[in-house]
Coordinates of C-alpha atoms and ligand atoms in Angstrom, one line a residue:
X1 CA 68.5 68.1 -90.0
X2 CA 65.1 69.7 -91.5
X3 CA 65.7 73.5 -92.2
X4 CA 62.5 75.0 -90.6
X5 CA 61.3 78.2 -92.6
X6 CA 60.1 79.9 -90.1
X7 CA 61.3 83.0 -87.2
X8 CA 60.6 81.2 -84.3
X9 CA 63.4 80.5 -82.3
X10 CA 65.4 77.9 -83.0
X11 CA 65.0 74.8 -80.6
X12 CA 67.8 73.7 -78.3
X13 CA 68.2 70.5 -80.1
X14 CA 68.3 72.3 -83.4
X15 CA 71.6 74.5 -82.1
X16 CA 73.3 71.8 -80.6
X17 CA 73.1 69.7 -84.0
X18 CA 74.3 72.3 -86.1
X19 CA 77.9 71.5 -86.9
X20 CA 80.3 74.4 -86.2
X21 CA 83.5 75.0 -84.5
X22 CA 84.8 76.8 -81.2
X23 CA 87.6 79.1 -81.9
X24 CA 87.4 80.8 -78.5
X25 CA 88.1 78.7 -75.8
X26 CA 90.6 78.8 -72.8
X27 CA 92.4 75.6 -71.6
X28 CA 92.1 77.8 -68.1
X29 CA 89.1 78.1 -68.3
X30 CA 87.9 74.2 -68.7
X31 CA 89.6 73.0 -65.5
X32 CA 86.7 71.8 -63.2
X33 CA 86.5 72.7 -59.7
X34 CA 86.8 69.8 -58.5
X35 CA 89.6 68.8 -60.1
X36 CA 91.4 71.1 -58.3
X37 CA 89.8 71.2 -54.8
X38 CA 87.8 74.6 -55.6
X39 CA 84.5 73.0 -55.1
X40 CA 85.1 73.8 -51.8
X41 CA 84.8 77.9 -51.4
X42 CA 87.0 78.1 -48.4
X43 CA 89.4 76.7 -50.9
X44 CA 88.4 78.7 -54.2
X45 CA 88.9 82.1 -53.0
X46 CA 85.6 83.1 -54.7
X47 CA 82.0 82.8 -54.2
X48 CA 80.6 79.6 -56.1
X49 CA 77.2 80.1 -57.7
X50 CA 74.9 76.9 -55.4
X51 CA 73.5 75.7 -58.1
X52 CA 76.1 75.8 -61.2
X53 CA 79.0 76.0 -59.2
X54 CA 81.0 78.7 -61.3
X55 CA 82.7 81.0 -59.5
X56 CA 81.6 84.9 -59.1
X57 CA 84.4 87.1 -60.5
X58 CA 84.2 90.7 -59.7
X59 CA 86.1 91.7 -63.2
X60 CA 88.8 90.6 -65.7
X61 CA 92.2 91.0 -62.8
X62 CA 90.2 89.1 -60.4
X63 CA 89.5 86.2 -62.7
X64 CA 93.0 86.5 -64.2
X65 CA 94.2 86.0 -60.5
X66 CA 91.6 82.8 -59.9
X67 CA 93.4 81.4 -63.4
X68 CA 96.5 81.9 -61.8
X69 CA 95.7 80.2 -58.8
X70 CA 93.9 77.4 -60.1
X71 CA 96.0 75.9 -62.6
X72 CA 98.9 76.4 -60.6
X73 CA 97.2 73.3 -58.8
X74 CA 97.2 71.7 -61.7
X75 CA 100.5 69.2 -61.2
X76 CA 99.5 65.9 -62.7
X77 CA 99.8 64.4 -66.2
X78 CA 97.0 62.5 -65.8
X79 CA 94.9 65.6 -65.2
X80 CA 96.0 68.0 -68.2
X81 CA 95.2 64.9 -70.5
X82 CA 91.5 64.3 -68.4
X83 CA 91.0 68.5 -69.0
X84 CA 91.7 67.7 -72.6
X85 CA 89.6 64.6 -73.0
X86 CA 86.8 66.4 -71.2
X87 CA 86.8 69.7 -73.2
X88 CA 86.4 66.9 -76.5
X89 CA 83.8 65.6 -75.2
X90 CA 81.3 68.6 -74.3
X91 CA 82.4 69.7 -77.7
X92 CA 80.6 66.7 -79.3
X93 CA 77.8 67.3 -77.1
X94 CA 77.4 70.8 -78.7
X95 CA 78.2 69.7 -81.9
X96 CA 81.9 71.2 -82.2
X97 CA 83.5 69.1 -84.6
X98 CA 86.7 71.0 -84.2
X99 CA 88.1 73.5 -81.3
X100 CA 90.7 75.8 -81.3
X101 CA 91.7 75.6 -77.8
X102 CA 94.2 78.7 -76.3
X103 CA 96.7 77.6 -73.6
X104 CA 98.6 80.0 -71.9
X105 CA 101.7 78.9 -70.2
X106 CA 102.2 81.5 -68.2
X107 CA 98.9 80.4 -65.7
X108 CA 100.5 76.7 -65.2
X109 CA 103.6 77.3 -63.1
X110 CA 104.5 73.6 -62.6
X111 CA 104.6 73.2 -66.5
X112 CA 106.8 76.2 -67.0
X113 CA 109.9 74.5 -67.2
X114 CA 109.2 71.4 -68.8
X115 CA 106.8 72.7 -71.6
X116 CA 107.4 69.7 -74.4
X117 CA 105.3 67.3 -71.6
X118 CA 103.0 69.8 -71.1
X119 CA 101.9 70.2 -74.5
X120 CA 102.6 66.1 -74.7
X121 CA 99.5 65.1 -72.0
X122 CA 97.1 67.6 -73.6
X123 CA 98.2 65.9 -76.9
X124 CA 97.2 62.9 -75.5
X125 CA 94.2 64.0 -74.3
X126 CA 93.2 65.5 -77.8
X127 CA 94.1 62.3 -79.5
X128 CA 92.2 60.4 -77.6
X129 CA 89.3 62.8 -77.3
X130 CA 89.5 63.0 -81.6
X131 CA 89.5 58.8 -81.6
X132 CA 86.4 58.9 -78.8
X133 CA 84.0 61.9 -80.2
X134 CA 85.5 62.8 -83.5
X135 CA 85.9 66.3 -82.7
X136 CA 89.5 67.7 -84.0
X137 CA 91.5 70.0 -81.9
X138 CA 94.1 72.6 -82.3
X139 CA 96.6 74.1 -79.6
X140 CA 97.0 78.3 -79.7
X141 CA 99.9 79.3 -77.7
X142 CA 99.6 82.6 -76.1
X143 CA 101.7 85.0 -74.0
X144 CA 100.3 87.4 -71.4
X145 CA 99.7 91.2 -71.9
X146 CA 101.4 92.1 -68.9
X147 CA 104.4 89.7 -68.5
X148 CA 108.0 90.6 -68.8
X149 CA 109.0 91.0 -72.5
X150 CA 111.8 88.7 -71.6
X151 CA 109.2 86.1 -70.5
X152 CA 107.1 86.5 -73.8
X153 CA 110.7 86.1 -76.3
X154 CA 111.3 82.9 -74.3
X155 CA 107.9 81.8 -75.0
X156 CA 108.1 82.4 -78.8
X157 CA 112.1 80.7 -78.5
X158 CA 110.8 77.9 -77.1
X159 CA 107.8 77.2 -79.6
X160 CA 109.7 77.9 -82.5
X161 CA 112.1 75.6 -81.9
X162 CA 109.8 72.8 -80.4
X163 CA 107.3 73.3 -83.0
X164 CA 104.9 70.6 -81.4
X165 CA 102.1 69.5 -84.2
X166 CA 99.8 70.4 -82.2
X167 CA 99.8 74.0 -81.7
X168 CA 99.1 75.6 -84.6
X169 CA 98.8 79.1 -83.7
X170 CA 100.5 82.0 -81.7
X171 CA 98.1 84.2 -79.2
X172 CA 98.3 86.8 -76.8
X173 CA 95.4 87.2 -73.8
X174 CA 95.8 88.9 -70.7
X175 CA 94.6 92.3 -69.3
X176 CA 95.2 95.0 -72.4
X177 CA 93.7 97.5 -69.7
X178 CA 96.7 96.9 -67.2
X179 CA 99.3 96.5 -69.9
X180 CA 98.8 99.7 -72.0
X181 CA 99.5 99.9 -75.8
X182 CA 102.0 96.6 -76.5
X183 CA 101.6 96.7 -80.1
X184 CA 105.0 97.3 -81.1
X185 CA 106.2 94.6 -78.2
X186 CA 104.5 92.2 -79.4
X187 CA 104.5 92.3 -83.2
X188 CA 108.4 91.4 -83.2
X189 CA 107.4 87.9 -82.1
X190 CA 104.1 87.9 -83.3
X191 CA 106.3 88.0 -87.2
X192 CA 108.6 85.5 -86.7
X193 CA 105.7 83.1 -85.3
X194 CA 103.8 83.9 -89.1
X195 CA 107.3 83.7 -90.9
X196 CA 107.6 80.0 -89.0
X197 CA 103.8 79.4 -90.7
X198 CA 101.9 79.7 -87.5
X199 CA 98.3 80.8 -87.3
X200 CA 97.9 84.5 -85.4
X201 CA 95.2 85.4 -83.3
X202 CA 95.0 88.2 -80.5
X203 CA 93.0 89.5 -77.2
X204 CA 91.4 93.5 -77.9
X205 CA 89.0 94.9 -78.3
X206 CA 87.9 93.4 -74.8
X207 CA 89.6 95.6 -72.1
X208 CA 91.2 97.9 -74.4
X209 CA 89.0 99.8 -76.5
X210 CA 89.0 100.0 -80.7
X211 CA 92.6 101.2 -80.6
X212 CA 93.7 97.8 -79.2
X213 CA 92.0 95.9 -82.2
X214 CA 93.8 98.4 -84.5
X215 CA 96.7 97.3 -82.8
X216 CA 96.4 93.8 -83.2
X217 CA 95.5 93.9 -87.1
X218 CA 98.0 96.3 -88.0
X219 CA 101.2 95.6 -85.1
X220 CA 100.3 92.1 -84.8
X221 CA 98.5 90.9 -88.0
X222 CA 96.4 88.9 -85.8
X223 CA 94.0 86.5 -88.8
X224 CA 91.2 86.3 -86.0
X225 CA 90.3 88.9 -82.9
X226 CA 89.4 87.4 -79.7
X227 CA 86.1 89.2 -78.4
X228 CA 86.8 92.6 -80.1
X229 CA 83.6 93.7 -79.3
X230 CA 84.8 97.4 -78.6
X231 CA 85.5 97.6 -81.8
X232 CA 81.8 99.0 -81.6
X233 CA 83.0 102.1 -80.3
X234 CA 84.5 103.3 -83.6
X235 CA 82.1 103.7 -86.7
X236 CA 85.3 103.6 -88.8
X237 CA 87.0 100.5 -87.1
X238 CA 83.5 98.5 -87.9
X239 CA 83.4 99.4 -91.6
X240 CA 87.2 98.5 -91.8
X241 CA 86.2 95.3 -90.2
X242 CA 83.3 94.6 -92.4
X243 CA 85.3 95.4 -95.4
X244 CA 88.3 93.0 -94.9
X245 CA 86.4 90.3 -93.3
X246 CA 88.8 89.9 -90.1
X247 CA 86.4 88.0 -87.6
X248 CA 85.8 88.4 -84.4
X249 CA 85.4 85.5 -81.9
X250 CA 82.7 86.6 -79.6
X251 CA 82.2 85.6 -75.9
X252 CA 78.5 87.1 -74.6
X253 CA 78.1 85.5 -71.7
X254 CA 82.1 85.5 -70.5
X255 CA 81.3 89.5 -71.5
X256 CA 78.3 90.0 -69.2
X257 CA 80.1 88.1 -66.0
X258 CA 83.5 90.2 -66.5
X259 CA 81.7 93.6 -66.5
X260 CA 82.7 94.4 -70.3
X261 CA 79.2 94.2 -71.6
X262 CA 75.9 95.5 -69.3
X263 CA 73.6 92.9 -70.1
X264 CA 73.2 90.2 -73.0
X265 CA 70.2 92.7 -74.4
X266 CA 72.8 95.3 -74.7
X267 CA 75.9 93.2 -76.1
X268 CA 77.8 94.9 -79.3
X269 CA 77.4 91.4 -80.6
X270 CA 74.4 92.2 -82.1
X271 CA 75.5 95.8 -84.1
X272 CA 78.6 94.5 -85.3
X273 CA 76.8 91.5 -87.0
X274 CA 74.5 93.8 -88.6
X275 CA 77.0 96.2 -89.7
X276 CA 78.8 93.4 -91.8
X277 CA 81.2 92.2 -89.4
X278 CA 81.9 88.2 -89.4
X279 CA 81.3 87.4 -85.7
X280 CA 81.2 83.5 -84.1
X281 CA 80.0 82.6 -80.5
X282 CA 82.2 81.4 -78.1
X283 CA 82.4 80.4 -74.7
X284 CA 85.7 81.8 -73.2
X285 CA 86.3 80.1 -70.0
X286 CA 82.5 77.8 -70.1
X287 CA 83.1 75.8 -66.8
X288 CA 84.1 79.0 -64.7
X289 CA 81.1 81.4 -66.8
X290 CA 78.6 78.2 -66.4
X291 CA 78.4 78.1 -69.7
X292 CA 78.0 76.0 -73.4
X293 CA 77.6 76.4 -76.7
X294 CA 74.3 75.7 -77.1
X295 CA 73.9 78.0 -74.2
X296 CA 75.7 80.8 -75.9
X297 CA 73.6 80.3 -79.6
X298 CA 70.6 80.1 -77.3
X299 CA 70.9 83.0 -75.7
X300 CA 71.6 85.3 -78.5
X301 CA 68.8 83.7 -80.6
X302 CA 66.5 84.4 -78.1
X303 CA 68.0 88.4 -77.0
X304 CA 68.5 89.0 -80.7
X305 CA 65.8 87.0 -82.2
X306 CA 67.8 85.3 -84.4
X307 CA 66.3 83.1 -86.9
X308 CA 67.8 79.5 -88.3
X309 CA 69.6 81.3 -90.9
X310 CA 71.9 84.1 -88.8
X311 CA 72.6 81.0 -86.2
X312 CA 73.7 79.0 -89.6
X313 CA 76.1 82.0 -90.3
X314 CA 77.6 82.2 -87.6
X315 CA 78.5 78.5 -87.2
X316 CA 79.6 78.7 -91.0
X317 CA 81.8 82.1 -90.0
X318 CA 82.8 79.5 -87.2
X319 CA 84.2 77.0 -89.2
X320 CA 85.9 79.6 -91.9
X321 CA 87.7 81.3 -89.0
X322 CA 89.0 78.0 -87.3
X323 CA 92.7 77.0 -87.5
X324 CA 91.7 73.4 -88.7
X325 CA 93.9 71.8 -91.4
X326 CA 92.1 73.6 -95.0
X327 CA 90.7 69.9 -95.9
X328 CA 89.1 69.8 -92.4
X329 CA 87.7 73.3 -92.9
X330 CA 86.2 71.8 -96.4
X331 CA 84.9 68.4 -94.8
X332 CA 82.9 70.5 -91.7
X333 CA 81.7 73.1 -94.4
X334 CA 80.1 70.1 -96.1
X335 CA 78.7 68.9 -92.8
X336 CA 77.2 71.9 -92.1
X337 CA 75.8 72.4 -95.8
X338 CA 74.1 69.0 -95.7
X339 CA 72.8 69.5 -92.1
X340 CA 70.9 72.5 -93.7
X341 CA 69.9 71.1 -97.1
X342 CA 66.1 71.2 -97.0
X343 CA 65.7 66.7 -96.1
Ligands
LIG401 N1 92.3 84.3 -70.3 C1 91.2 83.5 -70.1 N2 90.1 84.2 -70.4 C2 90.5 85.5 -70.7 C3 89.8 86.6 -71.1 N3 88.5 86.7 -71.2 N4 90.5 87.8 -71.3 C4 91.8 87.7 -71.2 N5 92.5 86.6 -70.9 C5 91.9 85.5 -70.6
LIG402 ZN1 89.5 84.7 -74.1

């Protein structure tokens, strides 16, 4: 890949050949409409956008409900390992070479009870997704804000003692808004997962404000904050962040649809990067935001008027941040040096 010099925005082609990783992306959230019989609207519950499809979500509880409601439709083996395969694949077409993917259990009601072939078919899926595209995949597990602690201890039981290969990280998503402060909750389970050598990564900062990032790095010791973009709110919280280098996995477009963020112009994206803050673009849920990498690079380049060189940062904080094995993270840091070694 030449290195082009100059500010002008970088070209499509140009973002979708950088090599990076996604370290933001729901299994929920990649189930197609179709798949599922929501390409009908009668069916989906929601308005579908004519042209993309996506559905229109009216905030973060209504689109929790849709994820509830869609995977729960979800009852086949052969469709968790197409989901899988699938999400592989537009990763290549982006130029992921390795995805953290975050299932959460608690969405997929069929699976609930039989967990170990759950996790098996989107194994397979992976696999075969790594031997078709060469994109490497990792499985976070995460538990839900607002569920029953009982339900959450079960969860953590259950992986600790299956400790599938695949999953390589613990996680929690959900509404932080509904659930209140569940720091001390969760950081019980959120230690034995790190004592057991699991990765940690946590929801704030999204619909809780700075407090719920304080939260997760000090309760939780979450490694990685999923959107964390309130963090903006709180001049002390960003110097912290910008001291200790804790990134945040940032989700503009998945930000603008939920109501968290006015307007892509207006995203926090944009101050926290320039305060020091080691951000990476994400996706979040792409097939129900109508969204894609490239898209995501794209549109900040052209709202922020970022130049080759932040874009090649944040794919770089991209690939530092991901859960890939350390000799993965050192073979797509090489990629992505050589891609921008002047040719
Ligand atoms: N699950 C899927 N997407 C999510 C989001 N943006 N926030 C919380 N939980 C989620
Ligand atoms: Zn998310």
């Amino acid at each position: 890949m030449s290195h082009p010099l100059q500010s002008s925005a970088p070209a499509a082609e140009w973002i979708r050949s950088l090599p990076k990783a996604e370290v933001h992306v729901h299994l929920e959230g990649c189930v197609p409409a179709v798949t599922i019989g929501f390409d009908d609207p009668s069916r989906a519950g929601v308005a579908l956008d004519p042209t993309t499809g996506a559905p229109s979500f009216s905030g973060l509880a209504d689109f929790l409900d849709y994820l509830d409601r869609s995977c729960a439709l979800v009852t086949e083996g052969d469709q968790l390992q197409s989901i899988a395969h699938a999400l592989t694949e537009r990763a290549a077409r982006d130029g992921v070479l390795h995805t953290d993917v975050i299932f959460n259990p608690t969405h997929w009601p069929a699976w609930r009870d039989d967990l170990g072939t759950f996790v098996a078919h989107l194994d397979a899926g992976l696999a075969a997704g790594e031997a078709d595209f060469g994109v490497t995949a990792a499985l976070c597990l995460s538990l839900t804000r607002t569920q029953p602690p009982a339900d959450s201890v079960a969860l953590v039981d259950w992986l600790l003692d299956a400790r599938p290969e695949r999953i390589v990280a613990l996680s929690v998503d959900g509404n932080e808004a509904a659930a209140g402060p569940t720091g001390e909750r969760f950081a019980p389970l959120f230690a034995r997962a790190r004592t057991a050598g699991l990765r940690t990564c946590a929801h704030a900062g999204e619909s809780s404000g700075p407090d719920g990032v304080r939260e997760a790095i000090e309760l939780l010791g979450a490694e990685r904050i999923d959107h964390g973009i309130r963090s903006v709110e709180d001049p002390l919280l960003v110097a912290t962040l910008a001291r200790t280098g804790v990134p945040l996995d940032v989700c503009p477009t998945s930000n603008v649809r939920l109501g968290v963020a006015p307007s892509i112009a207006a995203h926090p994206v944009e101050r926290l990067r320039r305060a020091g803050v080691r951000v990476s673009v994400n996706t979040d849920d792409p097939l129900l935001f109508g969204t894609t990498m490239t898209a995501e690079y794209d549109v900040c380049a052209q709202s922020f008027d970022w130049d080759h060189g932040v874009l090649a940062q944040i794919a770089r904080t991209s690939i530092e941040s991901c859960f890939a094995a350390p000799e993965r993270v050192s073979e797509l840091l090489a990629l992505l040096d050589d891609a921008l070694a002047p040719s």
